[in-house]
Every structure is written in C-alpha cells, then in structure tokens.
mmCIF file of C-alpha atoms in Angstrom:
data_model
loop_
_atom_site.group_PDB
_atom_site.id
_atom_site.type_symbol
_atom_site.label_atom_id
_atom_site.label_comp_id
_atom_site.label_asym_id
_atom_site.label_seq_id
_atom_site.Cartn_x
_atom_site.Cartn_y
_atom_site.Cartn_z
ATOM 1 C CA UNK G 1059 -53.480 -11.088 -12.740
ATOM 2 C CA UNK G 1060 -51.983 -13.068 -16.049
ATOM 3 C CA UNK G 1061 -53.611 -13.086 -19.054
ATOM 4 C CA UNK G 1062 -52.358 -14.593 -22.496
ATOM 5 C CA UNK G 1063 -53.720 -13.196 -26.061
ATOM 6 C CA UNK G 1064 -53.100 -14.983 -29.135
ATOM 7 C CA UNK G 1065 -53.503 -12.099 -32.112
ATOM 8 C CA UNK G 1066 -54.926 -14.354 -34.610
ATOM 9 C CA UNK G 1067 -57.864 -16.791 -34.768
ATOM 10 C CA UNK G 1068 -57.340 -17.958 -37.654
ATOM 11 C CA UNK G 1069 -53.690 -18.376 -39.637
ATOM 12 C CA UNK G 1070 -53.392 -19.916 -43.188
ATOM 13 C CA UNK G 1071 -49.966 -21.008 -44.614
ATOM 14 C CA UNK G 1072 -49.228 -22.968 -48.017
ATOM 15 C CA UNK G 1073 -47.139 -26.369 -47.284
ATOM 16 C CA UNK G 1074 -44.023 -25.588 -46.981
ATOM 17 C CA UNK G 1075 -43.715 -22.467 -45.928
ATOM 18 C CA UNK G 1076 -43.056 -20.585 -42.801
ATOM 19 C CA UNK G 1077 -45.675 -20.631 -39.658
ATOM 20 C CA UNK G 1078 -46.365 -17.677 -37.583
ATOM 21 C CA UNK G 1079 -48.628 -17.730 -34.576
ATOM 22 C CA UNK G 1080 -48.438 -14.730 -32.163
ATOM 23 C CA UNK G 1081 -48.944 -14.712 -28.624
ATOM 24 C CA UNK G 1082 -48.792 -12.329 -26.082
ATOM 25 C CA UNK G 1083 -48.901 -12.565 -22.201
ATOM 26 C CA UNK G 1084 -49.485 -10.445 -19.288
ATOM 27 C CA UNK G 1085 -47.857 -11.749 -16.008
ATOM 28 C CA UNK G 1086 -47.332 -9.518 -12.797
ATOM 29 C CA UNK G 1087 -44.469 -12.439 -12.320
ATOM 30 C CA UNK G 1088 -41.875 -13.899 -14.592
ATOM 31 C CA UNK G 1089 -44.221 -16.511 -16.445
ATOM 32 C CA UNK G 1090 -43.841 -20.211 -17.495
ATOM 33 C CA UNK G 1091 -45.366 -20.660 -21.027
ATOM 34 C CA UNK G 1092 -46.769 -22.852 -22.933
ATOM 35 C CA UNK G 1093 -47.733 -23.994 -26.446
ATOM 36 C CA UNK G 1094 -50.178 -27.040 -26.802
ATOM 37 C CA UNK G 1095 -51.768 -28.674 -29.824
ATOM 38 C CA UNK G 1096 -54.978 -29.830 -30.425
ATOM 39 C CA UNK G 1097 -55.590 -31.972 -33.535
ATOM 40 C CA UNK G 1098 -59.668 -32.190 -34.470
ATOM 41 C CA UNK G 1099 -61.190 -33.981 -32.246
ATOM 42 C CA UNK G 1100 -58.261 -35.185 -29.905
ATOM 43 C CA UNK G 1101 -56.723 -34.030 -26.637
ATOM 44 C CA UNK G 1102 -54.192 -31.283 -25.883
ATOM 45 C CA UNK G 1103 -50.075 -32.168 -26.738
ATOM 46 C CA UNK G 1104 -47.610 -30.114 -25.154
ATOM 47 C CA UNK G 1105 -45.712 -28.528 -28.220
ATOM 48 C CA UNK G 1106 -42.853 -26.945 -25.398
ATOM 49 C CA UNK G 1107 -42.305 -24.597 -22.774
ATOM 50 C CA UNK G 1108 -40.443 -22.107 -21.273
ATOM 51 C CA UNK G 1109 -39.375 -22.033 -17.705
ATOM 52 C CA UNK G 1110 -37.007 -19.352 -17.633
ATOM 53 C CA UNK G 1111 -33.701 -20.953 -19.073
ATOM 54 C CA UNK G 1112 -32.764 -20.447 -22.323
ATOM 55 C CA UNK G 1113 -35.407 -17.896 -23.956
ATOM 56 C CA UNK G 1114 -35.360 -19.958 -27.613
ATOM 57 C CA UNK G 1115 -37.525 -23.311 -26.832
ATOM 58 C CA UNK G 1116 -36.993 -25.847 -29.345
ATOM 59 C CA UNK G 1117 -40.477 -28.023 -29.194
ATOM 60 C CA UNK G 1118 -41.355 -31.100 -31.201
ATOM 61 C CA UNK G 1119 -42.171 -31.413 -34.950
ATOM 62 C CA UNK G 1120 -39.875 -28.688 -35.556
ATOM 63 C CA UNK G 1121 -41.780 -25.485 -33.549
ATOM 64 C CA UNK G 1122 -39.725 -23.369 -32.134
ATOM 65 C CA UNK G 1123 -41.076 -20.459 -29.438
ATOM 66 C CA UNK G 1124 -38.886 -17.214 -28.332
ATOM 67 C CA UNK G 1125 -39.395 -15.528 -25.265
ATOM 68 C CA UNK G 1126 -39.309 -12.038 -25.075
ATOM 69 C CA UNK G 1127 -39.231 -10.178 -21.839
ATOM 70 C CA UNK G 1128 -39.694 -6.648 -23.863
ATOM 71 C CA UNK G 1129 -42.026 -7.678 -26.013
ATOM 72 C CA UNK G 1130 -44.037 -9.897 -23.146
ATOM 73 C CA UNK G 1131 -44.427 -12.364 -26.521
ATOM 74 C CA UNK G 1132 -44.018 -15.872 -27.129
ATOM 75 C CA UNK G 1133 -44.681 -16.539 -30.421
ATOM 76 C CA UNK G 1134 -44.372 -20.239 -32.343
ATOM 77 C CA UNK G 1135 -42.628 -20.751 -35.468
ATOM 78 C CA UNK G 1136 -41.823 -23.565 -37.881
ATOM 79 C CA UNK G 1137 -39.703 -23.128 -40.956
ATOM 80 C CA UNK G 1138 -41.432 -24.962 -43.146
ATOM 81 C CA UNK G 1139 -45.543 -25.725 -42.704
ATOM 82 C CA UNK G 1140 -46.792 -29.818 -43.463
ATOM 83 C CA UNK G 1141 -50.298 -30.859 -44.160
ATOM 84 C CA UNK G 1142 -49.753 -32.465 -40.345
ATOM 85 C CA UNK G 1143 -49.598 -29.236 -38.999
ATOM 86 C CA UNK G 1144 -53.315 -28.254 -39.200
ATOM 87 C CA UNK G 1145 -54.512 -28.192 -36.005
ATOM 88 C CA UNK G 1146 -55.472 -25.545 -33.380
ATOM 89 C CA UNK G 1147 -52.904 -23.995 -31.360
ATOM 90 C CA UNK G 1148 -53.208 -22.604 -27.764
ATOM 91 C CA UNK G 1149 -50.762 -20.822 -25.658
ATOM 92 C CA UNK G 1150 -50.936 -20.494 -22.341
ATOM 93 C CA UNK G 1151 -49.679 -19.194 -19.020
ATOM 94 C CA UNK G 1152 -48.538 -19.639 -16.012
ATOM 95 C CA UNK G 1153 -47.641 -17.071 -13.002
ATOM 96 C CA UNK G 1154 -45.596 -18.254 -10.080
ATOM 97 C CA UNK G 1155 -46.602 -20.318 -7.295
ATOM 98 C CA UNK G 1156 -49.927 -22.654 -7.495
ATOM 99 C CA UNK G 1157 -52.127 -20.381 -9.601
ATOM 100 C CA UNK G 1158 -53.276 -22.737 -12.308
ATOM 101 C CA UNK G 1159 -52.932 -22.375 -15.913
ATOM 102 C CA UNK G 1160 -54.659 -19.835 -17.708
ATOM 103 C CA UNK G 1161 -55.219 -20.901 -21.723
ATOM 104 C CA UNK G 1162 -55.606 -18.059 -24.695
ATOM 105 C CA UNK G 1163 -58.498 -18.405 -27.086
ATOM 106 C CA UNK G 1164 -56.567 -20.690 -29.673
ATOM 107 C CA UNK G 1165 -54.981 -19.860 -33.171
ATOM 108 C CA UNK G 1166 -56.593 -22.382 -35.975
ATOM 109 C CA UNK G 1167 -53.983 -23.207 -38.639
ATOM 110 C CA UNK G 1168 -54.685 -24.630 -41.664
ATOM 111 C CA UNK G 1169 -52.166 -25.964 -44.429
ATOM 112 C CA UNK G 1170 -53.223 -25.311 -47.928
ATOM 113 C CA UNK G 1171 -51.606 -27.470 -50.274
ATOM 114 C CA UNK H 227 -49.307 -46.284 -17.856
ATOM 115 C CA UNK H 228 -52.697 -45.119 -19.552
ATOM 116 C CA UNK H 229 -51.754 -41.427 -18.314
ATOM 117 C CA UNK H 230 -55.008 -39.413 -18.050
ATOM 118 C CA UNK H 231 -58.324 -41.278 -18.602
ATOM 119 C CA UNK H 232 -61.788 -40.013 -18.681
ATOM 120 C CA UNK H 233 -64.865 -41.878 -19.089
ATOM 121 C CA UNK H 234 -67.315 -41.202 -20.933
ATOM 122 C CA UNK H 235 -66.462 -40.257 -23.974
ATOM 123 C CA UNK H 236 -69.659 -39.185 -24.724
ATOM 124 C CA UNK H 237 -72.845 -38.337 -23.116
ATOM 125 C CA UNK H 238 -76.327 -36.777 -23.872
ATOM 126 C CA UNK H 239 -78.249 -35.423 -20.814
ATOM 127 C CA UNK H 240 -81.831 -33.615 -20.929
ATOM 128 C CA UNK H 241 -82.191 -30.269 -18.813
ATOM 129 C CA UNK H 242 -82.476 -30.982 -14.870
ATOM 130 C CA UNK H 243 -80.325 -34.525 -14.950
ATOM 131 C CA UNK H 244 -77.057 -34.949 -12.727
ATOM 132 C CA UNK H 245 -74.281 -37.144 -13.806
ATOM 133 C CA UNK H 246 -70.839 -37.494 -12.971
ATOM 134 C CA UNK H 247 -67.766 -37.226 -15.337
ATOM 135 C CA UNK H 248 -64.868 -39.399 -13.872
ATOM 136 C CA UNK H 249 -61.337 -39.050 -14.438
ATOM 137 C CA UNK H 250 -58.343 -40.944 -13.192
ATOM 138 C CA UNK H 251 -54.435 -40.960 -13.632
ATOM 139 C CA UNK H 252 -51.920 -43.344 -13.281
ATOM 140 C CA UNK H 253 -48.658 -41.154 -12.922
ATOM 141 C CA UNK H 254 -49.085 -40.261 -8.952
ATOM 142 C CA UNK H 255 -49.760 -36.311 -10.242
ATOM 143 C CA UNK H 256 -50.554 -34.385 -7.745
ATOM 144 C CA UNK H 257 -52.230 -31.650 -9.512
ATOM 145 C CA UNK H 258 -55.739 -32.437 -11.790
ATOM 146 C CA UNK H 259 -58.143 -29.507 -13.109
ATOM 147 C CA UNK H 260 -61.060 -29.678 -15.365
ATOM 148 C CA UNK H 261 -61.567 -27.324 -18.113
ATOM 149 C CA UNK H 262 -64.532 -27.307 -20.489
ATOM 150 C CA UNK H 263 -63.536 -26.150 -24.076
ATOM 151 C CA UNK H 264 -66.024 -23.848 -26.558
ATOM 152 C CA UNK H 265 -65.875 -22.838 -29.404
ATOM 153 C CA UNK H 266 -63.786 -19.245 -30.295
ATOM 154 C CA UNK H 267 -63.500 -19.590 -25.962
ATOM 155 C CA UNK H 268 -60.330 -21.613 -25.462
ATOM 156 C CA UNK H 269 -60.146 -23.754 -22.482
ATOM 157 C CA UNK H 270 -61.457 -22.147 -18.962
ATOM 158 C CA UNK H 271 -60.804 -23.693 -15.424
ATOM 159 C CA UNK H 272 -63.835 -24.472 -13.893
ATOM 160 C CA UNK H 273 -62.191 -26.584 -10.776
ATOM 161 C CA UNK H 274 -58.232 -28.024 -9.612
ATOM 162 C CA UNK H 275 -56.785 -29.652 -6.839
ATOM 163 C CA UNK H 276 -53.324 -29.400 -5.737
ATOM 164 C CA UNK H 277 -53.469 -33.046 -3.906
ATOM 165 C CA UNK H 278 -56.081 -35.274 -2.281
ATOM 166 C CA UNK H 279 -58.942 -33.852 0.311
ATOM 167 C CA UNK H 280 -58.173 -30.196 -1.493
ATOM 168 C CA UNK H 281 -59.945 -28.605 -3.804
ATOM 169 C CA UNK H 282 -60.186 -24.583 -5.520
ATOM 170 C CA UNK H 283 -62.660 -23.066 -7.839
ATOM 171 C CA UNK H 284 -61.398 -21.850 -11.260
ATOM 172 C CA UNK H 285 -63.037 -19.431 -13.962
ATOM 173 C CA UNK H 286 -66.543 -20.648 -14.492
ATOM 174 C CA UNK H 287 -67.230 -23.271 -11.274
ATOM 175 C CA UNK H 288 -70.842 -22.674 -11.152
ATOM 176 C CA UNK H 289 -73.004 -26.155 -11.719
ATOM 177 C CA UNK H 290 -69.909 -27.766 -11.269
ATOM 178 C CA UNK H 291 -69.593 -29.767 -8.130
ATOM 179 C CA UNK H 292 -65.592 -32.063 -7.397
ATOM 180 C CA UNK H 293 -63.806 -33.818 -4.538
ATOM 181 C CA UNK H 294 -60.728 -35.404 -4.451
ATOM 182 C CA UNK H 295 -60.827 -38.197 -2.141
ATOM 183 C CA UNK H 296 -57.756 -40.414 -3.410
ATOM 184 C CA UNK H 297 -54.884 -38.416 -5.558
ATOM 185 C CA UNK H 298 -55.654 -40.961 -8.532
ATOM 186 C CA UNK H 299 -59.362 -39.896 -9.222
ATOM 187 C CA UNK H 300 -60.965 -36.355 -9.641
ATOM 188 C CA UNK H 301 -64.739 -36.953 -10.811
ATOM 189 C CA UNK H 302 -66.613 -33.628 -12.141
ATOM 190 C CA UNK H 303 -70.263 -33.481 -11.044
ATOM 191 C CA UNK H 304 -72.782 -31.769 -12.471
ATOM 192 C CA UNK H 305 -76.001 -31.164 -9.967
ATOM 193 C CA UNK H 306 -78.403 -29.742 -12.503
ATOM 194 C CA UNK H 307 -77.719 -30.186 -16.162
ATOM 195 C CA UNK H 308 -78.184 -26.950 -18.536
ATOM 196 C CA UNK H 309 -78.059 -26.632 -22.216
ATOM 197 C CA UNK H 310 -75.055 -23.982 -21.321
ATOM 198 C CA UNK H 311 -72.547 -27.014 -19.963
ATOM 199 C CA UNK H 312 -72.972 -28.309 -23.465
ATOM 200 C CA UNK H 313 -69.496 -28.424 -23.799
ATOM 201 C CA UNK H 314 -66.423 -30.796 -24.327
ATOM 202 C CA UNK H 315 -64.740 -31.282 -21.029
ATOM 203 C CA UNK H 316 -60.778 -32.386 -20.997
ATOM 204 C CA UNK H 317 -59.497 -33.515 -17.392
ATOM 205 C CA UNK H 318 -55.458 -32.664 -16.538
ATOM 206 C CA UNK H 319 -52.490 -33.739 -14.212
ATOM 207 C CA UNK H 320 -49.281 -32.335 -13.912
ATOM 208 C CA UNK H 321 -46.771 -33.544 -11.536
ATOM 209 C CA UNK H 322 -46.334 -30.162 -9.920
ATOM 210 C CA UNK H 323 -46.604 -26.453 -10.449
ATOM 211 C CA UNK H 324 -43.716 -25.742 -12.587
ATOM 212 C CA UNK H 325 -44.911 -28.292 -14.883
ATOM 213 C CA UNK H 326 -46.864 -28.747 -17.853
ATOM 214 C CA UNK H 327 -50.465 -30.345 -17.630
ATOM 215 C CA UNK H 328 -51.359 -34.230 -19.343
ATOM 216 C CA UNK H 329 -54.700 -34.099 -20.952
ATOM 217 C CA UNK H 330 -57.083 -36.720 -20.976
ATOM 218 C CA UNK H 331 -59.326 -37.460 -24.469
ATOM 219 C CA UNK H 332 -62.195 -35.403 -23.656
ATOM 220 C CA UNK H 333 -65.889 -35.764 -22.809
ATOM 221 C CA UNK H 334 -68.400 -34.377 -25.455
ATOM 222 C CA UNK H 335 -71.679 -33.596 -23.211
ATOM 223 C CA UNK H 336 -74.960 -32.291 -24.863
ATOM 224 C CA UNK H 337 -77.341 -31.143 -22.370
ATOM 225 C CA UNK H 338 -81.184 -30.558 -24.345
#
C-alpha cells in the first residue's frame, strides 16, 4: 500500500525567507510525486512532479522538491518566502500502474510580513 | 478549453435529499475521480474512472453513487444526503496514469 505524510500542519515563515515543507511517502513501488497548491478558496495547482528522471524538480514560482530514495522524502523548498505564497500545500502519491492518487493531509503556510 | 468544470458551485441540501454534482472536461482525459476535501483530512477518493462505461470505488465511496457514460462527463450522485457529506467536493482528469490530475473549482455542499 502507499501512503504519503506531510510532518507539519501548520508552517510559518517571515517574507523572505526560506520555506520548508516536509513530506514523506511510503510506496511498495518506485513512486510518482506530487506537490499541489491550494490558495483559500480555489482549486488544486500542480506545483511539480517527479517521475523518476532527474531527482531535483524545479516547479513553478520558484519551489523546488528533491527526491530521496533513502530518505523515502520529498520535501518542497523555496529560497525566499512572498506574501503569495500562503496557501495550503499537499503532497501526494502515486504507485505504479492505475492505482489512483493518494493525497497527504496538507501543510498550511502562512507568510508573516 | 475550459479544462475541468463543475457545476454547482454551491449547494445546500436538507437530510434525506438526492442531487447530482456534474462535472465535465474538455481535454479528451481519460481518467476523472472525485475527492471530497475536510478540514485537517486532505483530499480522499471516494470514486475514478479510467475511461467511459468503467468505474472503481476509492477511500470513502459510501452514499456516493457515479457512471461514466461519455469520457467528457463524470456526474457524482448522492442517493441520501447526510450532514457527514457536508463537504467541498473537487472533480479531476488527467490524461493518463503517469500524469498529474486537473482540478475543477470545487462544489461547497451543506447537508442540514
């Protein structure tokens, strides 16, 4: 079975410095992962992936994921937090074949000017 | 190309109502799920389809009635409302299993 746990609920960053949301998977296969963005009351946004190329993702606004085999982690960074940023974060797995995605329980980040 | 649409956007039911939440996309996907979204819960599967005529159950399917008669449309029906489905419900298509999911807007349903 795959599972996904993100360790924190809640992260909170001043603007302009670094973000940190950890995620860790469990996958009896080698996983494709996910990071998605929810703004407040809007849909999900694919923030990037890995398939199993390169194991540093580069995603949009600046995230960045590395995948870590050892570690089973795949955990989202940014260099430098913006107000824009605040926003809850899910990762998510995927096993092989057609088994659908399965979502962790979401990291809220929130900006502090 | 609207992508993933879902209609309504929001709906109030009373205990023991049925309704149905549609959802359509425009990108010839062949894959569409539903989730329903709670708080501190994350998202969790309740039904998917890998193409037309064929449906699976997900996580919590229970209530939660779907067919997939054209590959464009995936409607969600529920057969008995319950205050429990209170919920906001975001439809999905992906082109195919390697890839990631398109999320529609989101249904907020209150069921008193």
């Amino acid at each position: 079975a795959q599972s996904v746990t993100q360790l924190d609920s809640h992260v909170s960053v001043s603007e302009g410095t670094p973000v940190l949301l950890r995620c860790n998977y469990s996958s009896s296969y080698s996983p494709s992962l996910f990071w998605y963005v929810q703004h407040p009351n809007k849909g999900l946004q694919l923030l990037l992936k890995y398939t199993s190329a390169a194991t540093l993702v580069k995603g949009i606004n600046g995230f960045e994921a590395e995948f870590k085999k050892s570690e089973t982690s795949f955990h989202l960074t940014k260099p430098s937090a913006h107000m824009s940023d605040a926003a809850e974060y899910f990762c998510v797995v995927r096993a092989k074949g057609n088994t659908p995605l399965v979502f962790g329980k979401g990291t809220r980040l929130s900006v502090i000017a | 190309n609207a992508g993933v649409t879902q209609t309504p956007k929001f709906q109030v039911l009373k205990t023991g109502q049925s309704m149905t939440l549609q959802c359509a996309q425009d990108m010839n996907h062949e894959y569409m799920s539903w989730y329903r979204q709670d708080p501190g819960m994350g998202l969790r599967l309740i039904h998917y389809s890998v193409g037309a005529g064929i449906t699976d159950q997900g996580e919590v399917p229970n209530g939660y009635n779907v067919s997939r008669s054209t590959t464009e449309d995936f409607p969600l029906r529920l057969l008995s409302a319950a205050p429990s489905q209170t919920s906001v419900y975001f439809c999905a298509s992906q082109t195919g299993v390697l890839y990631e999911q398109y999320f529609g807007p989101g249904t907020r349903l209150t069921v008193t």
